[in-house]
PDB file of C-alpha atoms and ligand atoms in Angstrom:
ATOM      1  CA  UNK A   1       0.000   0.000   0.000  1.00  0.00           C
ATOM      2  CA  UNK A   2       1.407   3.425  -0.878  1.00  0.00           C
ATOM      3  CA  UNK A   3       1.791   6.092   1.800  1.00  0.00           C
ATOM      4  CA  UNK A   4      -0.995   8.205   0.269  1.00  0.00           C
ATOM      5  CA  UNK A   5      -3.312   5.212  -0.004  1.00  0.00           C
ATOM      6  CA  UNK A   6      -2.557   4.292   3.596  1.00  0.00           C
ATOM      7  CA  UNK A   7      -3.327   7.830   4.744  1.00  0.00           C
ATOM      8  CA  UNK A   8      -6.612   7.746   2.818  1.00  0.00           C
ATOM      9  CA  UNK A   9      -7.519   4.450   4.450  1.00  0.00           C
ATOM     10  CA  UNK A  10      -6.869   5.818   7.919  1.00  0.00           C
ATOM     11  CA  UNK A  11      -9.129   8.779   7.111  1.00  0.00           C
ATOM     12  CA  UNK A  12     -11.791   6.376   5.886  1.00  0.00           C
ATOM     13  CA  UNK A  13     -11.670   4.453   9.156  1.00  0.00           C
ATOM     14  CA  UNK A  14     -12.130   7.747  10.952  1.00  0.00           C
ATOM     15  CA  UNK A  15     -15.236   8.435   8.867  1.00  0.00           C
ATOM     16  CA  UNK A  16     -16.483   4.921   9.486  1.00  0.00           C
ATOM     17  CA  UNK A  17     -16.145   5.215  13.252  1.00  0.00           C
ATOM     18  CA  UNK A  18     -17.745   8.660  13.126  1.00  0.00           C
ATOM     19  CA  UNK A  19     -20.947   6.965  11.943  1.00  0.00           C
ATOM     20  CA  UNK A  20     -21.317   5.679  15.476  1.00  0.00           C
ATOM     21  CA  UNK A  21     -21.432   9.237  16.801  1.00  0.00           C
ATOM     22  CA  UNK A  22     -24.419  10.128  14.634  1.00  0.00           C
ATOM     23  CA  UNK A  23     -27.860  10.409  16.249  1.00  0.00           C
ATOM     24  CA  UNK A  24     -28.989   7.125  14.707  1.00  0.00           C
ATOM     25  CA  UNK A  25     -26.249   5.285  16.601  1.00  0.00           C
ATOM     26  CA  UNK A  26     -27.280   6.818  19.898  1.00  0.00           C
ATOM     27  CA  UNK A  27     -30.862   5.654  19.607  1.00  0.00           C
ATOM     28  CA  UNK A  28     -32.073   2.752  21.649  1.00  0.00           C
ATOM     29  CA  UNK A  29     -31.501  -0.406  19.648  1.00  0.00           C
ATOM     30  CA  UNK A  30     -34.444  -2.776  19.893  1.00  0.00           C
ATOM     31  CA  UNK A  31     -35.606  -2.625  23.466  1.00  0.00           C
ATOM     32  CA  UNK A  32     -32.517  -2.145  25.568  1.00  0.00           C
ATOM     33  CA  UNK A  33     -29.279  -0.669  24.142  1.00  0.00           C
ATOM     34  CA  UNK A  34     -28.201   1.871  21.529  1.00  0.00           C
ATOM     35  CA  UNK A  35     -26.692   0.865  18.176  1.00  0.00           C
ATOM     36  CA  UNK A  36     -23.298   2.040  19.421  1.00  0.00           C
ATOM     37  CA  UNK A  37     -23.564  -0.014  22.614  1.00  0.00           C
ATOM     38  CA  UNK A  38     -24.771  -3.007  20.627  1.00  0.00           C
ATOM     39  CA  UNK A  39     -21.800  -2.778  18.238  1.00  0.00           C
ATOM     40  CA  UNK A  40     -19.289  -2.547  21.086  1.00  0.00           C
ATOM     41  CA  UNK A  41     -20.872  -5.404  23.016  1.00  0.00           C
ATOM     42  CA  UNK A  42     -20.871  -7.567  19.902  1.00  0.00           C
ATOM     43  CA  UNK A  43     -17.169  -6.852  19.253  1.00  0.00           C
ATOM     44  CA  UNK A  44     -16.309  -7.537  22.895  1.00  0.00           C
ATOM     45  CA  UNK A  45     -18.073 -10.907  22.721  1.00  0.00           C
ATOM     46  CA  UNK A  46     -16.106 -11.759  19.565  1.00  0.00           C
ATOM     47  CA  UNK A  47     -12.874 -10.824  21.295  1.00  0.00           C
ATOM     48  CA  UNK A  48     -13.783 -12.888  24.342  1.00  0.00           C
ATOM     49  CA  UNK A  49     -14.296 -15.845  22.009  1.00  0.00           C
ATOM     50  CA  UNK A  50     -10.803 -15.383  20.532  1.00  0.00           C
ATOM     51  CA  UNK A  51     -12.189 -14.547  17.109  1.00  0.00           C
ATOM     52  CA  UNK A  52      -9.675 -13.278  14.566  1.00  0.00           C
ATOM     53  CA  UNK A  53      -9.352  -9.613  13.658  1.00  0.00           C
ATOM     54  CA  UNK A  54     -11.623  -9.858  10.621  1.00  0.00           C
ATOM     55  CA  UNK A  55     -14.462 -11.414  12.588  1.00  0.00           C
ATOM     56  CA  UNK A  56     -14.056  -8.922  15.423  1.00  0.00           C
ATOM     57  CA  UNK A  57     -14.346  -6.156  12.837  1.00  0.00           C
ATOM     58  CA  UNK A  58     -17.420  -7.831  11.361  1.00  0.00           C
ATOM     59  CA  UNK A  59     -18.956  -8.033  14.832  1.00  0.00           C
ATOM     60  CA  UNK A  60     -18.274  -4.348  15.470  1.00  0.00           C
ATOM     61  CA  UNK A  61     -19.604  -3.241  12.091  1.00  0.00           C
ATOM     62  CA  UNK A  62     -22.308  -5.798  11.300  1.00  0.00           C
ATOM     63  CA  UNK A  63     -25.194  -3.346  11.697  1.00  0.00           C
ATOM     64  CA  UNK A  64     -23.563  -0.362  10.012  1.00  0.00           C
ATOM     65  CA  UNK A  65     -26.187  -0.737   7.297  1.00  0.00           C
ATOM     66  CA  UNK A  66     -28.817   0.330   9.839  1.00  0.00           C
ATOM     67  CA  UNK A  67     -26.912   3.572  10.382  1.00  0.00           C
ATOM     68  CA  UNK A  68     -26.640   4.144   6.645  1.00  0.00           C
ATOM     69  CA  UNK A  69     -30.247   3.383   5.833  1.00  0.00           C
ATOM     70  CA  UNK A  70     -32.211   4.684   8.751  1.00  0.00           C
ATOM     71  CA  UNK A  71     -31.755   8.392   8.096  1.00  0.00           C
ATOM     72  CA  UNK A  72     -32.100   8.108   4.324  1.00  0.00           C
ATOM     73  CA  UNK A  73     -35.076   5.800   4.085  1.00  0.00           C
ATOM     74  CA  UNK A  74     -37.000   6.222   7.298  1.00  0.00           C
ATOM     75  CA  UNK A  75     -39.202   8.863   5.765  1.00  0.00           C
ATOM     76  CA  UNK A  76     -39.442   7.111   2.393  1.00  0.00           C
ATOM     77  CA  UNK A  77     -40.476   3.624   3.446  1.00  0.00           C
ATOM     78  CA  UNK A  78     -43.435   2.567   5.549  1.00  0.00           C
ATOM     79  CA  UNK A  79     -42.861   1.291   9.092  1.00  0.00           C
ATOM     80  CA  UNK A  80     -42.103  -2.411   9.170  1.00  0.00           C
ATOM     81  CA  UNK A  81     -40.170  -2.410   5.886  1.00  0.00           C
ATOM     82  CA  UNK A  82     -37.057  -4.590   5.629  1.00  0.00           C
ATOM     83  CA  UNK A  83     -34.307  -2.256   4.424  1.00  0.00           C
ATOM     84  CA  UNK A  84     -31.840  -5.135   3.914  1.00  0.00           C
ATOM     85  CA  UNK A  85     -29.317  -3.519   6.199  1.00  0.00           C
ATOM     86  CA  UNK A  86     -27.013  -6.554   5.960  1.00  0.00           C
ATOM     87  CA  UNK A  87     -26.549  -6.113   2.187  1.00  0.00           C
ATOM     88  CA  UNK A  88     -26.223  -2.332   2.468  1.00  0.00           C
ATOM     89  CA  UNK A  89     -23.621  -2.694   5.207  1.00  0.00           C
ATOM     90  CA  UNK A  90     -21.603  -5.401   3.435  1.00  0.00           C
ATOM     91  CA  UNK A  91     -21.478  -3.383   0.207  1.00  0.00           C
ATOM     92  CA  UNK A  92     -20.359  -0.288   2.096  1.00  0.00           C
ATOM     93  CA  UNK A  93     -17.667  -2.147   4.043  1.00  0.00           C
ATOM     94  CA  UNK A  94     -16.426  -3.805   0.857  1.00  0.00           C
ATOM     95  CA  UNK A  95     -14.799  -0.524  -0.114  1.00  0.00           C
ATOM     96  CA  UNK A  96     -12.159  -1.159   2.515  1.00  0.00           C
ATOM     97  CA  UNK A  97     -12.338  -4.703   3.802  1.00  0.00           C
ATOM     98  CA  UNK A  98     -12.078  -8.148   2.255  1.00  0.00           C
ATOM     99  CA  UNK A  99     -14.565 -11.004   2.301  1.00  0.00           C
ATOM    100  CA  UNK A 100     -13.493 -12.186   5.728  1.00  0.00           C
ATOM    101  CA  UNK A 101     -15.182  -9.060   7.070  1.00  0.00           C
ATOM    102  CA  UNK A 102     -17.989  -8.554   4.581  1.00  0.00           C
ATOM    103  CA  UNK A 103     -19.301 -12.111   4.252  1.00  0.00           C
ATOM    104  CA  UNK A 104     -20.340 -12.545   7.905  1.00  0.00           C
ATOM    105  CA  UNK A 105     -21.952  -9.108   7.759  1.00  0.00           C
ATOM    106  CA  UNK A 106     -23.848 -10.008   4.570  1.00  0.00           C
ATOM    107  CA  UNK A 107     -24.985 -13.325   6.038  1.00  0.00           C
ATOM    108  CA  UNK A 108     -25.846 -12.396   9.621  1.00  0.00           C
ATOM    109  CA  UNK A 109     -29.558 -12.046   8.897  1.00  0.00           C
ATOM    110  CA  UNK A 110     -29.607 -15.309   6.938  1.00  0.00           C
ATOM    111  CA  UNK A 111     -27.798 -16.895   9.894  1.00  0.00           C
ATOM    112  CA  UNK A 112     -30.711 -15.971  12.166  1.00  0.00           C
ATOM    113  CA  UNK A 113     -33.139 -17.559   9.723  1.00  0.00           C
ATOM    114  CA  UNK A 114     -30.846 -20.598   9.539  1.00  0.00           C
ATOM    115  CA  UNK A 115     -30.644 -20.983  13.310  1.00  0.00           C
ATOM    116  CA  UNK A 116     -34.414 -20.676  13.582  1.00  0.00           C
ATOM    117  CA  UNK A 117     -34.725 -23.419  10.967  1.00  0.00           C
ATOM    118  CA  UNK A 118     -32.301 -25.796  12.675  1.00  0.00           C
ATOM    119  CA  UNK A 119     -32.529 -25.160  16.418  1.00  0.00           C
ATOM    120  CA  UNK A 120     -35.951 -25.007  18.000  1.00  0.00           C
ATOM    121  CA  UNK A 121     -34.487 -23.611  21.237  1.00  0.00           C
ATOM    122  CA  UNK A 122     -32.788 -20.749  19.413  1.00  0.00           C
ATOM    123  CA  UNK A 123     -36.030 -19.082  18.352  1.00  0.00           C
ATOM    124  CA  UNK A 124     -37.173 -18.945  21.970  1.00  0.00           C
ATOM    125  CA  UNK A 125     -34.098 -16.885  22.899  1.00  0.00           C
ATOM    126  CA  UNK A 126     -34.718 -14.080  20.404  1.00  0.00           C
ATOM    127  CA  UNK A 127     -35.688 -10.631  21.585  1.00  0.00           C
ATOM    128  CA  UNK A 128     -39.183  -9.412  20.639  1.00  0.00           C
ATOM    129  CA  UNK A 129     -37.643  -7.047  18.057  1.00  0.00           C
ATOM    130  CA  UNK A 130     -35.692  -9.924  16.509  1.00  0.00           C
ATOM    131  CA  UNK A 131     -38.819 -12.036  16.334  1.00  0.00           C
ATOM    132  CA  UNK A 132     -40.602  -9.186  14.587  1.00  0.00           C
ATOM    133  CA  UNK A 133     -37.769  -8.605  12.085  1.00  0.00           C
ATOM    134  CA  UNK A 134     -37.522 -12.350  11.431  1.00  0.00           C
ATOM    135  CA  UNK A 135     -40.952 -12.268   9.868  1.00  0.00           C
ATOM    136  CA  UNK A 136     -39.998  -9.328   7.644  1.00  0.00           C
ATOM    137  CA  UNK A 137     -36.817 -11.158   6.637  1.00  0.00           C
ATOM    138  CA  UNK A 138     -38.546 -14.327   5.464  1.00  0.00           C
ATOM    139  CA  UNK A 139     -39.017 -16.352   8.658  1.00  0.00           C
ATOM    140  CA  UNK A 140     -37.142 -19.552   9.565  1.00  0.00           C
ATOM    141  CA  UNK A 141     -35.331 -21.262   6.694  1.00  0.00           C
ATOM    142  CA  UNK A 142     -36.773 -24.416   5.205  1.00  0.00           C
ATOM    143  CA  UNK A 143     -34.651 -27.555   5.187  1.00  0.00           C
ATOM    144  CA  UNK A 144     -33.652 -26.877   1.579  1.00  0.00           C
ATOM    145  CA  UNK A 145     -32.724 -23.301   2.392  1.00  0.00           C
ATOM    146  CA  UNK A 146     -30.628 -24.505   5.343  1.00  0.00           C
ATOM    147  CA  UNK A 147     -28.732 -26.874   3.056  1.00  0.00           C
ATOM    148  CA  UNK A 148     -28.086 -24.041   0.615  1.00  0.00           C
ATOM    149  CA  UNK A 149     -26.956 -21.751   3.441  1.00  0.00           C
ATOM    150  CA  UNK A 150     -24.368 -24.302   4.580  1.00  0.00           C
ATOM    151  CA  UNK A 151     -22.851 -24.221   1.108  1.00  0.00           C
ATOM    152  CA  UNK A 152     -22.230 -20.465   1.306  1.00  0.00           C
ATOM    153  CA  UNK A 153     -18.666 -19.380   2.035  1.00  0.00           C
ATOM    154  CA  UNK A 154     -18.408 -17.797   5.437  1.00  0.00           C
ATOM    155  CA  UNK A 155     -21.548 -19.349   6.856  1.00  0.00           C
ATOM    156  CA  UNK A 156     -19.854 -20.649  10.016  1.00  0.00           C
ATOM    157  CA  UNK A 157     -18.490 -17.193  10.825  1.00  0.00           C
ATOM    158  CA  UNK A 158     -21.906 -15.720  10.143  1.00  0.00           C
ATOM    159  CA  UNK A 159     -23.499 -18.085  12.670  1.00  0.00           C
ATOM    160  CA  UNK A 160     -20.853 -17.185  15.265  1.00  0.00           C
ATOM    161  CA  UNK A 161     -21.514 -13.505  14.631  1.00  0.00           C
ATOM    162  CA  UNK A 162     -25.236 -14.060  14.903  1.00  0.00           C
ATOM    163  CA  UNK A 163     -24.939 -15.602  18.349  1.00  0.00           C
ATOM    164  CA  UNK A 164     -22.871 -12.641  19.617  1.00  0.00           C
ATOM    165  CA  UNK A 165     -25.368 -10.318  17.943  1.00  0.00           C
ATOM    166  CA  UNK A 166     -28.203 -11.888  19.927  1.00  0.00           C
ATOM    167  CA  UNK A 167     -26.278 -11.606  23.196  1.00  0.00           C
ATOM    168  CA  UNK A 168     -25.104  -8.041  22.662  1.00  0.00           C
ATOM    169  CA  UNK A 169     -28.189  -6.380  24.088  1.00  0.00           C
ATOM    170  CA  UNK A 170     -27.251  -5.979  27.755  1.00  0.00           C
ATOM    171  CA  UNK A 171     -28.072  -2.584  29.271  1.00  0.00           C
ATOM    172  CA  UNK A 172     -25.097  -1.144  31.115  1.00  0.00           C
ATOM    173  CA  UNK A 173     -22.563  -3.795  30.060  1.00  0.00           C
ATOM    174  CA  UNK A 174     -18.973  -2.542  30.317  1.00  0.00           C
ATOM    175  CA  UNK A 175     -17.097  -2.548  26.999  1.00  0.00           C
ATOM    176  CA  UNK A 176     -14.019  -0.967  25.416  1.00  0.00           C
ATOM    177  CA  UNK A 177     -14.730   2.145  23.349  1.00  0.00           C
ATOM    178  CA  UNK A 178     -14.469   2.480  19.571  1.00  0.00           C
ATOM    179  CA  UNK A 179     -10.886   3.746  19.733  1.00  0.00           C
ATOM    180  CA  UNK A 180      -9.739   0.308  20.850  1.00  0.00           C
ATOM    181  CA  UNK A 181     -10.688  -1.058  17.449  1.00  0.00           C
ATOM    182  CA  UNK A 182      -9.156   1.653  15.275  1.00  0.00           C
ATOM    183  CA  UNK A 183      -5.727  -0.071  14.937  1.00  0.00           C
ATOM    184  CA  UNK A 184      -7.397  -3.400  14.195  1.00  0.00           C
ATOM    185  CA  UNK A 185      -9.521  -1.823  11.459  1.00  0.00           C
ATOM    186  CA  UNK A 186      -6.580   0.045   9.963  1.00  0.00           C
ATOM    187  CA  UNK A 187      -4.584  -3.198   9.987  1.00  0.00           C
ATOM    188  CA  UNK A 188      -7.296  -4.946   8.002  1.00  0.00           C
ATOM    189  CA  UNK A 189      -7.176  -2.339   5.226  1.00  0.00           C
ATOM    190  CA  UNK A 190      -3.973  -3.799   3.820  1.00  0.00           C
ATOM    191  CA  UNK A 191      -5.689  -7.130   3.151  1.00  0.00           C
ATOM    192  CA  UNK A 192      -8.153  -5.468   0.788  1.00  0.00           C
ATOM    193  CA  UNK A 193      -5.663  -3.646  -1.394  1.00  0.00           C
TER     194      UNK A 193
HETATM  195 FE1  LIG B   1     -27.062  -6.629  15.450  1.00  0.00          FE
END
């Protein structure tokens, strides 16, 4: 990576992290925590599970599509519309990060549908907001859909991410701040270029 490209990447990471300071990130996420708190809790759970840097980044950034879509489309789409935040987020992150980051992000909604289709106990653990969004997202996968999901690259990481995602809704949980992840994110830029 050239020095100018590296400097541009560092600026981009700054802009990316600044998304979490926007009003949308400070709103209460589902019923208990803000988007920023949710992102940090999810990353902390990934770290505690000894996930690699790419999966920690995916955990931190998996819902960035919500931040990108909520302000632009909230007024343009009726309540209860699925804005496909996972695809929006993965496409956005693909400017800087490789598939090890973007695939789990792109698949984390499908992973919820997969888990609902394969683990009867899993569905009972979902928050009310997740149950509601599940219906908008297509409901539990059929057996055929589950088989197809398991053939997708990155599906195991997506399931891991999904489980942290579901746990990362604890009001008041202590976490590192976003600055902790800046070097990790900058380090991942070189894999993309
Ligand atoms: Fe999430």
